[in-house]
Amino acid sequence: MRINDHPVLEFKRGTKVTFTFNGQTLEGYEGETIAAALHAAGVKVLSHSIEHHRPRGFYCAIGNCSSCAMEVNGESNVRTCVEPLKEGMVIKTQEGKGDLL
Amino acid sequence: MKQVELLVIGGGPAGLCAAISAAKQGAKVLVIDRNEMLGGQLIKQTHMFFGSEKQHASVRGIDICDVLLDEIKTLYHVEILKDTTVNAIYDDGVVTADMNGKYIKIKAKAIVVATGASEKTLAFPNNDLPGVYGAGAVQTLMNVYGVKPGQNVLMVGAGNIGLIVSYQLMQAGVNVKAIIDAAPSIGGYLVHASKIRRMGVPIYTGYTVKEAKGKDCLEGATMIKLDEKWQPMEGTEINFDADVMCISVGLTPLAELLWQAGCEMKYVGELGGFVPLRNEGMETSVKGIFVAGDVGGVEEASSAMVEGYLAGLSTAKYLGYTSYDYNAKRDDYLDQLDSLRSGPVGEKIRIGIEKLIYMNEAAASNNA
């Protein structure tokens, strides 16, 4: 779902990198946000709500609402909409509140 | 502890203009921004701006950002810290921040808070489904990262953001099925509305979202008409298939730092929520703390820039840097703001601001 032809913008994308999402290998571009890379790969459900286990994606996409929190390289509660993607990142949907320390 | 003269919190249009204006008067400035790219919301604005030449009319937002950053590069007294999030403002100008994982302390003689605003949300069943996004979020995804948010969009909100993002979605090859707004008339500039209508997108006024539908992600939504008392009318439901719903119902100031610093705040609906009381020169009720841009009242980028220039000028004076043309510059900025806020479109903002100004000219010039 990437835009390749745009009337005004030219997208300067970084190097292509691979990363894993819940064990599955995906591709993205270095420097774009994790949420953007996942969305481009068709992944919209980023977690499930804590009490009612409802599917949850991002909302504000600039780091204010925390809807997009996932586990990245073992660290919980990472706001994936502002975290830049790096080669080899291990991204997982977080269960519950995650490790707070 | 890092000693600075002027600390500008937020590197969007308001913050950058405050830094430029203050540095030109001679102040030494540190700009802090939590992102790795400066420019705030300008980096997503592909449309051409309005206003006068002074406000970069007919230049695209993304290009205005470059213009401001190029100007900053020519000024010796401006330091920039990116990837740095201010955590708190304490007494005596002490500010703490998270500089990419490192905890730092700053002592500032004056502060401009230009932290902007964030998207409001709307309450309706299943509004938490993936696919229901803020309009700004969709704009970020599309214009910054070049990713399509989906195939079929329902836009909720016919203010300027709703209209402009709809146009940008069409530009990116995404189908906007309809724009709906609960109000009886379109809130944004008619020039944007006409453009989007010419592209075949219907605008339904007087409609709101009854509910969204979908299992794992958004699949569709039902909208319903409101009567003159804003109550939903049964039997007027219209169903849409959509995998994206953009909620564009307004922004609210990101004012947490101002609350913490003890600024006197007031709820002003016309300006988006709680805003700081301030004087004409942009100083809040706390001496030495100034505001500029959406955090002081949700408006738009052109006003944010002029408020930034004005706040920069005022803080420079507060720090002891004045110039022979101080009054002329100040009057010019105030005139530009009046001009941007004139006419029927600016009425809401004018009403809101009138509720805010708590000091008159005479009192403000006591320090002259």
Tab-separated table of C-alpha atoms in Angstrom:
chain	number	residue	atom	x	y	z
A	1	MET	CA	0.000	0.000	0.000
A	2	ARG	CA	2.842	2.347	-0.801
A	3	ILE	CA	2.351	5.482	-2.861
A	4	ASN	CA	4.751	5.544	-5.797
A	5	ASP	CA	3.281	8.218	-8.046
A	6	HIS	CA	2.351	11.474	-6.370
A	7	PRO	CA	1.595	14.759	-8.194
A	8	VAL	CA	3.452	16.923	-5.674
A	9	LEU	CA	5.687	14.794	-3.498
A	10	GLU	CA	8.735	12.674	-4.141
A	11	PHE	CA	9.356	10.148	-1.397
A	12	LYS	CA	13.021	9.811	-0.484
A	13	ARG	CA	13.060	6.434	1.156
A	14	GLY	CA	16.042	5.056	3.078
A	15	THR	CA	17.632	1.652	2.584
A	16	LYS	CA	15.338	-1.364	2.516
A	17	VAL	CA	15.531	-3.358	5.733
A	18	THR	CA	13.977	-6.551	7.035
A	19	PHE	CA	12.370	-6.944	10.440
A	20	THR	CA	10.114	-9.444	12.144
A	21	PHE	CA	6.558	-8.958	13.314
A	22	ASN	CA	5.384	-11.736	15.648
A	23	GLY	CA	7.934	-14.031	14.015
A	24	GLN	CA	6.961	-13.179	10.443
A	25	THR	CA	9.652	-11.513	8.309
A	26	LEU	CA	8.601	-8.243	6.662
A	27	GLU	CA	10.329	-5.498	4.689
A	28	GLY	CA	10.356	-1.776	5.273
A	29	TYR	CA	12.571	1.274	4.807
A	30	GLU	CA	15.124	2.410	7.360
A	31	GLY	CA	14.044	5.610	9.091
A	32	GLU	CA	10.321	5.369	8.521
A	33	THR	CA	8.247	4.716	11.623
A	34	ILE	CA	7.460	1.161	12.662
A	35	ALA	CA	3.720	1.858	12.443
A	36	ALA	CA	4.100	3.176	8.874
A	37	ALA	CA	6.138	0.130	7.834
A	38	LEU	CA	3.609	-2.246	9.378
A	39	HIS	CA	0.724	-0.389	7.737
A	40	ALA	CA	2.454	-0.572	4.350
A	41	ALA	CA	2.772	-4.331	4.878
A	42	GLY	CA	-0.960	-4.564	5.608
A	43	VAL	CA	-0.715	-4.813	9.405
A	44	LYS	CA	-3.318	-2.568	11.011
A	45	VAL	CA	-3.971	-4.347	14.314
A	46	LEU	CA	-1.089	-3.360	16.595
A	47	SER	CA	-2.380	-4.663	19.929
A	48	HIS	CA	-5.489	-5.614	21.844
A	49	SER	CA	-7.088	-3.573	24.577
A	50	ILE	CA	-6.268	-4.715	28.085
A	51	GLU	CA	-9.721	-5.403	29.525
A	52	HIS	CA	-11.975	-6.302	26.608
A	53	HIS	CA	-9.314	-7.565	24.204
A	54	ARG	CA	-10.560	-5.406	21.360
A	55	PRO	CA	-8.327	-4.917	18.301
A	56	ARG	CA	-6.386	-1.655	18.410
A	57	GLY	CA	-4.376	0.323	15.844
A	58	PHE	CA	-2.793	3.766	15.924
A	59	TYR	CA	-4.882	6.946	16.160
A	60	CYS	CA	-2.896	10.202	16.174
A	61	ALA	CA	0.310	8.902	14.544
A	62	ILE	CA	2.501	11.619	16.088
A	63	GLY	CA	3.181	10.265	19.567
A	64	ASN	CA	0.403	11.808	21.643
A	65	CYS	CA	-2.236	9.140	22.230
A	66	SER	CA	-0.206	5.943	22.906
A	67	SER	CA	-2.674	3.798	20.961
A	68	CYS	CA	0.189	2.322	18.927
A	69	ALA	CA	2.285	0.884	21.800
A	70	MET	CA	4.020	-2.394	20.981
A	71	GLU	CA	6.996	-4.435	22.199
A	72	VAL	CA	10.147	-3.584	20.217
A	73	ASN	CA	13.410	-5.519	20.734
A	74	GLY	CA	12.146	-6.679	24.097
A	75	GLU	CA	11.183	-3.208	25.310
A	76	SER	CA	7.507	-2.723	26.168
A	77	ASN	CA	5.289	0.277	25.529
A	78	VAL	CA	7.217	1.666	22.584
A	79	ARG	CA	5.173	4.217	20.627
A	80	THR	CA	5.595	2.688	17.198
A	81	CYS	CA	4.186	5.708	15.380
A	82	VAL	CA	7.249	7.786	16.267
A	83	GLU	CA	9.912	5.065	16.647
A	84	PRO	CA	12.123	4.799	13.533
A	85	LEU	CA	12.506	1.364	11.941
A	86	LYS	CA	15.951	-0.284	12.009
A	87	GLU	CA	17.353	-3.425	10.376
A	88	GLY	CA	16.586	-6.585	12.315
A	89	MET	CA	14.067	-5.110	14.750
A	90	VAL	CA	11.975	-7.702	16.589
A	91	ILE	CA	8.461	-6.355	16.896
A	92	LYS	CA	5.701	-8.072	18.801
A	93	THR	CA	2.133	-7.252	19.737
A	94	GLN	CA	2.152	-6.561	23.426
A	95	GLU	CA	0.025	-8.599	25.810
A	96	GLY	CA	-1.276	-6.572	28.719
A	97	LYS	CA	0.542	-3.633	30.205
A	98	GLY	CA	3.984	-5.022	29.444
A	99	ASP	CA	7.093	-4.716	31.539
A	100	LEU	CA	7.092	-1.286	33.130
A	101	LEU	CA	10.735	-1.263	34.237
B	1	MET	CA	22.778	22.364	34.273
B	2	LYS	CA	22.778	23.956	30.823
B	3	GLN	CA	22.369	27.756	31.018
B	4	VAL	CA	20.382	29.375	28.224
B	5	GLU	CA	18.879	32.799	27.630
B	6	LEU	CA	15.804	31.784	25.665
B	7	LEU	CA	14.473	28.240	25.550
B	8	VAL	CA	11.933	27.546	22.803
B	9	ILE	CA	9.993	24.357	23.417
B	10	GLY	CA	8.724	23.071	20.077
B	11	GLY	CA	10.295	23.400	16.636
B	12	GLY	CA	7.159	23.832	14.561
B	13	PRO	CA	6.262	27.033	12.687
B	14	ALA	CA	5.591	29.027	15.879
B	15	GLY	CA	8.739	27.876	17.660
B	16	LEU	CA	11.026	28.359	14.658
B	17	CYS	CA	9.704	31.866	14.035
B	18	ALA	CA	10.111	32.749	17.728
B	19	ALA	CA	13.725	31.578	17.571
B	20	ILE	CA	14.420	33.573	14.398
B	21	SER	CA	12.837	36.731	15.739
B	22	ALA	CA	14.573	36.556	19.138
B	23	ALA	CA	17.961	35.689	17.648
B	24	LYS	CA	17.714	38.632	15.243
B	25	GLN	CA	17.285	40.911	18.261
B	26	GLY	CA	20.449	39.448	19.756
B	27	ALA	CA	19.152	36.803	22.147
B	28	LYS	CA	20.870	33.424	22.408
B	29	VAL	CA	18.315	30.703	21.735
B	30	LEU	CA	18.006	26.970	22.296
B	31	VAL	CA	15.201	25.201	20.398
B	32	ILE	CA	14.118	21.778	21.624
B	33	ASP	CA	11.917	19.397	19.636
B	34	ARG	CA	10.870	15.845	20.446
B	35	ASN	CA	11.063	14.708	16.808
B	36	GLU	CA	14.106	13.950	14.692
B	37	MET	CA	12.747	16.331	12.036
B	38	LEU	CA	11.891	19.980	12.748
B	39	GLY	CA	8.879	21.731	11.265
B	40	GLY	CA	5.992	20.470	13.360
B	41	GLN	CA	2.889	20.008	11.230
B	42	LEU	CA	4.379	21.935	8.284
B	43	ILE	CA	6.142	18.806	7.060
B	44	LYS	CA	2.855	17.298	5.940
B	45	GLN	CA	1.284	20.363	4.322
B	46	THR	CA	1.487	19.861	0.587
B	47	HIS	CA	-1.041	22.591	-0.219
B	48	MET	CA	-0.185	26.217	-0.869
B	49	PHE	CA	-0.677	28.682	1.922
B	50	PHE	CA	-2.892	31.764	2.050
B	51	GLY	CA	-2.260	35.131	3.612
B	52	SER	CA	0.086	37.804	2.383
B	53	GLU	CA	3.607	37.612	1.030
B	54	LYS	CA	4.920	38.082	4.569
B	55	GLN	CA	3.257	34.823	5.517
B	56	HIS	CA	4.661	33.017	2.464
B	57	ALA	CA	1.405	32.966	0.513
B	58	SER	CA	1.252	30.459	-2.380
B	59	VAL	CA	4.199	28.518	-0.980
B	60	ARG	CA	3.604	24.925	0.111
B	61	GLY	CA	3.865	24.207	3.832
B	62	ILE	CA	6.683	21.715	3.328
B	63	ASP	CA	8.683	24.376	1.493
B	64	ILE	CA	7.995	27.038	4.137
B	65	CYS	CA	9.607	24.696	6.618
B	66	ASP	CA	12.792	24.664	4.516
B	67	VAL	CA	12.721	28.473	4.247
B	68	LEU	CA	12.572	28.811	8.049
B	69	LEU	CA	15.281	26.230	8.645
B	70	ASP	CA	17.572	27.855	6.062
B	71	GLU	CA	17.115	31.173	7.818
B	72	ILE	CA	17.993	29.652	11.180
B	73	LYS	CA	21.213	28.268	9.720
B	74	THR	CA	22.324	31.841	9.007
B	75	LEU	CA	21.800	32.919	12.639
B	76	TYR	CA	24.715	32.268	14.973
B	77	HIS	CA	22.825	32.354	18.216
B	78	VAL	CA	20.392	29.467	17.610
B	79	GLU	CA	21.164	25.999	18.981
B	80	ILE	CA	18.867	23.084	18.220
B	81	LEU	CA	18.313	19.858	20.131
B	82	LYS	CA	16.232	17.277	18.290
B	83	ASP	CA	14.936	13.915	19.591
B	84	THR	CA	14.584	15.681	22.925
B	85	THR	CA	11.361	15.748	24.908
B	86	VAL	CA	10.870	18.374	27.598
B	87	ASN	CA	9.491	16.607	30.666
B	88	ALA	CA	8.792	19.457	33.055
B	89	ILE	CA	9.042	23.174	33.789
B	90	TYR	CA	9.910	23.933	37.395
B	91	ASP	CA	10.323	27.220	39.248
B	92	ASP	CA	13.117	29.645	38.419
B	93	GLY	CA	13.209	28.652	34.754
B	94	VAL	CA	14.466	25.139	35.461
B	95	VAL	CA	13.459	22.727	32.714
B	96	THR	CA	14.207	19.015	32.511
B	97	ALA	CA	14.248	16.957	29.349
B	98	ASP	CA	14.849	13.490	27.953
B	99	MET	CA	17.587	13.908	25.347
B	100	ASN	CA	17.365	10.621	23.478
B	101	GLY	CA	17.425	8.628	26.711
B	102	LYS	CA	19.670	10.989	28.694
B	103	TYR	CA	18.166	13.135	31.456
B	104	ILE	CA	19.246	16.768	31.133
B	105	LYS	CA	18.591	19.936	33.121
B	106	ILE	CA	18.363	23.427	31.651
B	107	LYS	CA	18.166	26.831	33.318
B	108	ALA	CA	16.453	29.325	31.058
B	109	LYS	CA	15.988	33.050	31.602
B	110	ALA	CA	12.896	33.033	29.366
B	111	ILE	CA	10.808	30.312	27.782
B	112	VAL	CA	8.527	30.190	24.744
B	113	VAL	CA	6.177	27.233	24.871
B	114	ALA	CA	5.193	26.332	21.308
B	115	THR	CA	4.102	22.756	21.719
B	116	GLY	CA	1.117	22.887	19.402
B	117	ALA	CA	-2.092	20.911	19.685
B	118	SER	CA	-3.351	17.350	19.301
B	119	GLU	CA	-6.369	15.781	17.632
B	120	LYS	CA	-9.672	15.433	19.415
B	121	THR	CA	-11.696	12.256	19.051
B	122	LEU	CA	-15.375	11.511	18.620
B	123	ALA	CA	-17.497	9.114	20.657
B	124	PHE	CA	-19.506	6.509	18.760
B	125	PRO	CA	-19.752	2.693	18.961
B	126	ASN	CA	-16.602	0.965	17.666
B	127	ASN	CA	-14.620	4.191	17.386
B	128	ASP	CA	-11.601	2.207	18.587
B	129	LEU	CA	-11.392	-0.047	15.532
B	130	PRO	CA	-8.096	-0.003	13.604
B	131	GLY	CA	-8.880	2.121	10.561
B	132	VAL	CA	-10.445	4.921	12.570
B	133	TYR	CA	-7.670	7.499	12.557
B	134	GLY	CA	-7.211	11.182	13.232
B	135	ALA	CA	-7.086	13.193	10.012
B	136	GLY	CA	-3.608	14.396	10.887
B	137	ALA	CA	-2.528	10.786	11.304
B	138	VAL	CA	-3.653	9.990	7.780
B	139	GLN	CA	-1.847	13.066	6.515
B	140	THR	CA	1.369	11.940	8.263
B	141	LEU	CA	1.124	8.448	6.814
B	142	MET	CA	0.483	9.729	3.295
B	143	ASN	CA	2.623	12.827	2.951
B	144	VAL	CA	5.578	11.964	5.156
B	145	TYR	CA	5.896	8.203	4.706
B	146	GLY	CA	4.155	7.692	1.373
B	147	VAL	CA	1.842	4.973	2.668
B	148	LYS	CA	-1.828	4.779	1.662
B	149	PRO	CA	-4.093	4.613	4.715
B	150	GLY	CA	-6.587	2.396	2.846
B	151	GLN	CA	-8.822	2.269	-0.216
B	152	ASN	CA	-12.085	3.990	0.764
B	153	VAL	CA	-12.268	6.833	3.247
B	154	LEU	CA	-15.131	8.415	5.126
B	155	MET	CA	-14.069	11.877	6.353
B	156	VAL	CA	-15.757	13.126	9.496
B	157	GLY	CA	-15.473	16.889	9.744
B	158	ALA	CA	-15.747	19.549	7.040
B	159	GLY	CA	-13.436	22.121	8.597
B	160	ASN	CA	-10.229	23.112	6.813
B	161	ILE	CA	-8.332	20.017	7.911
B	162	GLY	CA	-11.134	17.678	6.808
B	163	LEU	CA	-11.395	19.362	3.404
B	164	ILE	CA	-7.648	19.619	2.794
B	165	VAL	CA	-6.855	16.057	3.882
B	166	SER	CA	-9.688	14.784	1.656
B	167	TYR	CA	-8.099	16.569	-1.283
B	168	GLN	CA	-4.684	15.176	-0.371
B	169	LEU	CA	-6.145	11.658	-0.148
B	170	MET	CA	-7.557	11.991	-3.668
B	171	GLN	CA	-4.146	13.286	-4.820
B	172	ALA	CA	-2.528	10.163	-3.386
B	173	GLY	CA	-4.959	7.931	-5.283
B	174	VAL	CA	-7.264	7.090	-2.363
B	175	ASN	CA	-11.047	7.258	-2.820
B	176	VAL	CA	-12.875	9.604	-0.462
B	177	LYS	CA	-16.468	8.366	-0.371
B	178	ALA	CA	-17.966	11.296	1.477
B	179	ILE	CA	-17.295	14.085	3.924
B	180	ILE	CA	-19.778	14.527	6.743
B	181	ASP	CA	-20.173	17.253	9.342
B	182	ALA	CA	-22.676	17.541	12.154
B	183	ALA	CA	-22.932	21.296	11.715
B	184	PRO	CA	-25.577	22.678	9.326
B	185	SER	CA	-22.915	24.287	7.132
B	186	ILE	CA	-19.336	23.662	6.000
B	187	GLY	CA	-16.854	25.028	8.515
B	188	GLY	CA	-13.802	25.326	6.280
B	189	TYR	CA	-12.947	27.789	3.529
B	190	LEU	CA	-15.317	27.354	0.582
B	191	VAL	CA	-12.387	27.403	-1.842
B	192	HIS	CA	-11.275	24.038	-0.390
B	193	ALA	CA	-14.842	22.698	-0.356
B	194	SER	CA	-15.425	23.637	-3.989
B	195	LYS	CA	-12.195	21.940	-5.037
B	196	ILE	CA	-13.169	18.686	-3.364
B	197	ARG	CA	-16.741	18.824	-4.711
B	198	ARG	CA	-15.406	19.275	-8.249
B	199	MET	CA	-13.547	16.000	-7.741
B	200	GLY	CA	-16.885	14.293	-7.124
B	201	VAL	CA	-16.786	13.976	-3.336
B	202	PRO	CA	-20.173	14.640	-1.724
B	203	ILE	CA	-20.310	16.749	1.451
B	204	TYR	CA	-23.161	15.901	3.832
B	205	THR	CA	-23.837	18.622	6.396
B	206	GLY	CA	-26.058	17.976	9.394
B	207	TYR	CA	-24.911	14.342	9.642
B	208	THR	CA	-22.971	12.542	12.355
B	209	VAL	CA	-21.602	9.033	12.821
B	210	LYS	CA	-24.121	6.623	14.323
B	211	GLU	CA	-21.690	3.726	14.547
B	212	ALA	CA	-18.681	2.106	12.917
B	213	LYS	CA	-18.641	-1.557	11.913
B	214	GLY	CA	-15.973	-4.190	11.509
B	215	LYS	CA	-14.465	-7.263	13.072
B	216	ASP	CA	-10.696	-6.773	13.304
B	217	CYS	CA	-10.604	-3.544	11.344
B	218	LEU	CA	-13.055	-0.957	10.111
B	219	GLU	CA	-15.307	-2.230	7.340
B	220	GLY	CA	-18.025	0.386	7.204
B	221	ALA	CA	-20.006	3.018	9.032
B	222	THR	CA	-23.522	4.347	9.353
B	223	MET	CA	-24.238	8.027	9.465
B	224	ILE	CA	-27.437	9.655	10.649
B	225	LYS	CA	-29.014	13.073	10.124
B	226	LEU	CA	-29.420	15.528	13.004
B	227	ASP	CA	-32.387	17.804	13.523
B	228	GLU	CA	-32.150	21.510	14.482
B	229	LYS	CA	-31.675	20.492	18.113
B	230	TRP	CA	-28.705	18.289	17.087
B	231	GLN	CA	-30.693	15.107	17.856
B	232	PRO	CA	-30.397	12.055	15.563
B	233	MET	CA	-33.438	11.420	13.370
B	234	GLU	CA	-34.404	7.735	13.033
B	235	GLY	CA	-34.855	6.506	9.513
B	236	THR	CA	-32.268	8.877	8.006
B	237	GLU	CA	-29.370	6.408	8.255
B	238	ILE	CA	-26.963	6.060	5.339
B	239	ASN	CA	-24.463	3.173	5.226
B	240	PHE	CA	-20.981	3.430	3.774
B	241	ASP	CA	-18.380	0.784	3.070
B	242	ALA	CA	-15.044	2.162	4.166
B	243	ASP	CA	-11.773	0.829	5.497
B	244	VAL	CA	-10.646	4.203	6.819
B	245	MET	CA	-12.539	6.820	8.797
B	246	CYS	CA	-10.745	10.128	9.392
B	247	ILE	CA	-11.852	11.958	12.471
B	248	SER	CA	-11.301	15.647	11.882
B	249	VAL	CA	-13.265	17.277	14.659
B	250	GLY	CA	-10.770	19.773	15.897
B	251	LEU	CA	-7.577	20.065	17.885
B	252	THR	CA	-6.915	20.864	21.507
B	253	PRO	CA	-3.789	22.572	22.878
B	254	LEU	CA	-0.972	20.406	24.261
B	255	ALA	CA	-0.799	22.615	27.321
B	256	GLU	CA	0.492	20.275	30.037
B	257	LEU	CA	3.741	22.201	30.522
B	258	LEU	CA	1.816	25.435	31.009
B	259	TRP	CA	-0.404	23.875	33.689
B	260	GLN	CA	2.657	22.561	35.453
B	261	ALA	CA	4.426	25.902	35.283
B	262	GLY	CA	1.489	27.488	37.085
B	263	CYS	CA	0.144	29.573	34.225
B	264	GLU	CA	-3.395	30.773	34.699
B	265	MET	CA	-5.516	28.744	32.275
B	266	LYS	CA	-9.034	29.263	30.977
B	267	TYR	CA	-11.419	27.055	29.008
B	268	VAL	CA	-12.195	28.782	25.730
B	269	GLY	CA	-14.227	26.599	23.366
B	270	GLU	CA	-13.499	28.780	20.338
B	271	LEU	CA	-9.786	28.106	20.780
B	272	GLY	CA	-9.993	24.348	21.284
B	273	GLY	CA	-9.953	23.879	25.044
B	274	PHE	CA	-7.846	25.092	27.937
B	275	VAL	CA	-5.544	27.946	26.931
B	276	PRO	CA	-3.251	30.235	28.944
B	277	LEU	CA	-4.263	33.783	29.766
B	278	ARG	CA	-1.751	36.039	28.080
B	279	ASN	CA	-1.080	39.630	27.117
B	280	GLU	CA	-0.881	41.036	23.626
B	281	GLY	CA	2.849	40.379	23.484
B	282	MET	CA	2.258	36.641	24.146
B	283	GLU	CA	3.439	36.558	27.793
B	284	THR	CA	1.449	34.295	30.134
B	285	SER	CA	0.583	35.026	33.753
B	286	VAL	CA	3.965	33.564	34.737
B	287	LYS	CA	6.728	36.115	34.203
B	288	GLY	CA	9.181	34.957	31.599
B	289	ILE	CA	6.958	32.271	30.087
B	290	PHE	CA	5.538	33.087	26.667
B	291	VAL	CA	3.420	31.117	24.208
B	292	ALA	CA	3.087	30.997	20.453
B	293	GLY	CA	1.052	28.960	17.994
B	294	ASP	CA	-1.696	26.424	18.582
B	295	VAL	CA	-0.830	25.823	22.235
B	296	GLY	CA	-2.112	29.317	22.935
B	297	GLY	CA	-5.280	28.750	20.920
B	298	VAL	CA	-5.925	26.496	17.935
B	299	GLU	CA	-5.843	28.572	14.797
B	300	GLU	CA	-3.624	27.822	11.842
B	301	ALA	CA	-0.059	27.900	10.573
B	302	SER	CA	0.100	31.455	9.263
B	303	SER	CA	-1.039	32.870	12.605
B	304	ALA	CA	1.308	30.483	14.397
B	305	MET	CA	4.242	31.942	12.482
B	306	VAL	CA	3.322	35.566	13.177
B	307	GLU	CA	2.639	34.774	16.860
B	308	GLY	CA	6.055	33.129	16.898
B	309	TYR	CA	7.752	36.248	15.511
B	310	LEU	CA	5.852	38.361	18.051
B	311	ALA	CA	6.703	36.108	21.002
B	312	GLY	CA	10.356	36.076	19.945
B	313	LEU	CA	10.390	39.862	19.849
B	314	SER	CA	8.727	40.125	23.286
B	315	THR	CA	11.045	37.606	24.921
B	316	ALA	CA	14.089	39.359	23.470
B	317	LYS	CA	12.875	42.610	25.025
B	318	TYR	CA	12.202	40.799	28.293
B	319	LEU	CA	15.822	39.607	28.201
B	320	GLY	CA	17.023	43.156	27.646
B	321	TYR	CA	17.539	43.061	23.866
B	322	THR	CA	15.675	45.845	22.185
B	323	SER	CA	16.148	47.806	18.988
B	324	TYR	CA	15.238	51.171	17.495
B	325	ASP	CA	12.529	49.504	15.394
B	326	TYR	CA	11.034	47.413	18.203
B	327	ASN	CA	7.722	49.274	18.183
B	328	ALA	CA	7.449	49.188	14.391
B	329	LYS	CA	8.082	45.429	14.313
B	330	ARG	CA	5.618	44.798	17.126
B	331	ASP	CA	2.899	46.886	15.461
B	332	ASP	CA	3.516	45.102	12.174
B	333	TYR	CA	3.062	41.655	13.759
B	334	LEU	CA	-0.091	42.787	15.556
B	335	ASP	CA	-1.441	44.219	12.284
B	336	GLN	CA	-0.687	40.975	10.446
B	337	LEU	CA	-2.566	38.980	13.093
B	338	ASP	CA	-5.534	41.349	12.903
B	339	SER	CA	-5.551	40.958	9.150
B	340	LEU	CA	-5.410	37.138	9.302
B	341	ARG	CA	-8.278	37.172	11.792
B	342	SER	CA	-10.458	39.672	9.957
B	343	GLY	CA	-13.717	38.994	8.175
B	344	PRO	CA	-16.413	36.416	8.907
B	345	VAL	CA	-13.971	33.494	8.884
B	346	GLY	CA	-11.932	34.960	11.718
B	347	GLU	CA	-14.904	35.734	13.939
B	348	LYS	CA	-14.614	32.626	16.078
B	349	ILE	CA	-10.938	33.266	16.775
B	350	ARG	CA	-11.553	36.936	17.567
B	351	ILE	CA	-14.247	36.000	20.098
B	352	GLY	CA	-11.956	33.407	21.656
B	353	ILE	CA	-8.978	35.724	21.954
B	354	GLU	CA	-11.010	38.472	23.532
B	355	LYS	CA	-11.624	36.088	26.432
B	356	LEU	CA	-7.890	35.619	26.872
B	357	ILE	CA	-6.159	38.938	26.976
B	358	TYR	CA	-5.893	39.912	30.598
B	359	MET	CA	-3.458	42.776	30.546
B	360	ASN	CA	-3.890	45.986	28.635
B	361	GLU	CA	-1.186	47.926	26.794
B	362	ALA	CA	-0.535	50.311	29.652
B	363	ALA	CA	0.267	47.602	32.144
B	364	ALA	CA	2.365	45.658	29.625
B	365	SER	CA	4.586	48.653	28.923
B	366	ASN	CA	5.558	49.060	32.584
B	367	ASN	CA	8.793	47.256	31.821
B	368	ALA	CA	9.723	49.527	28.928
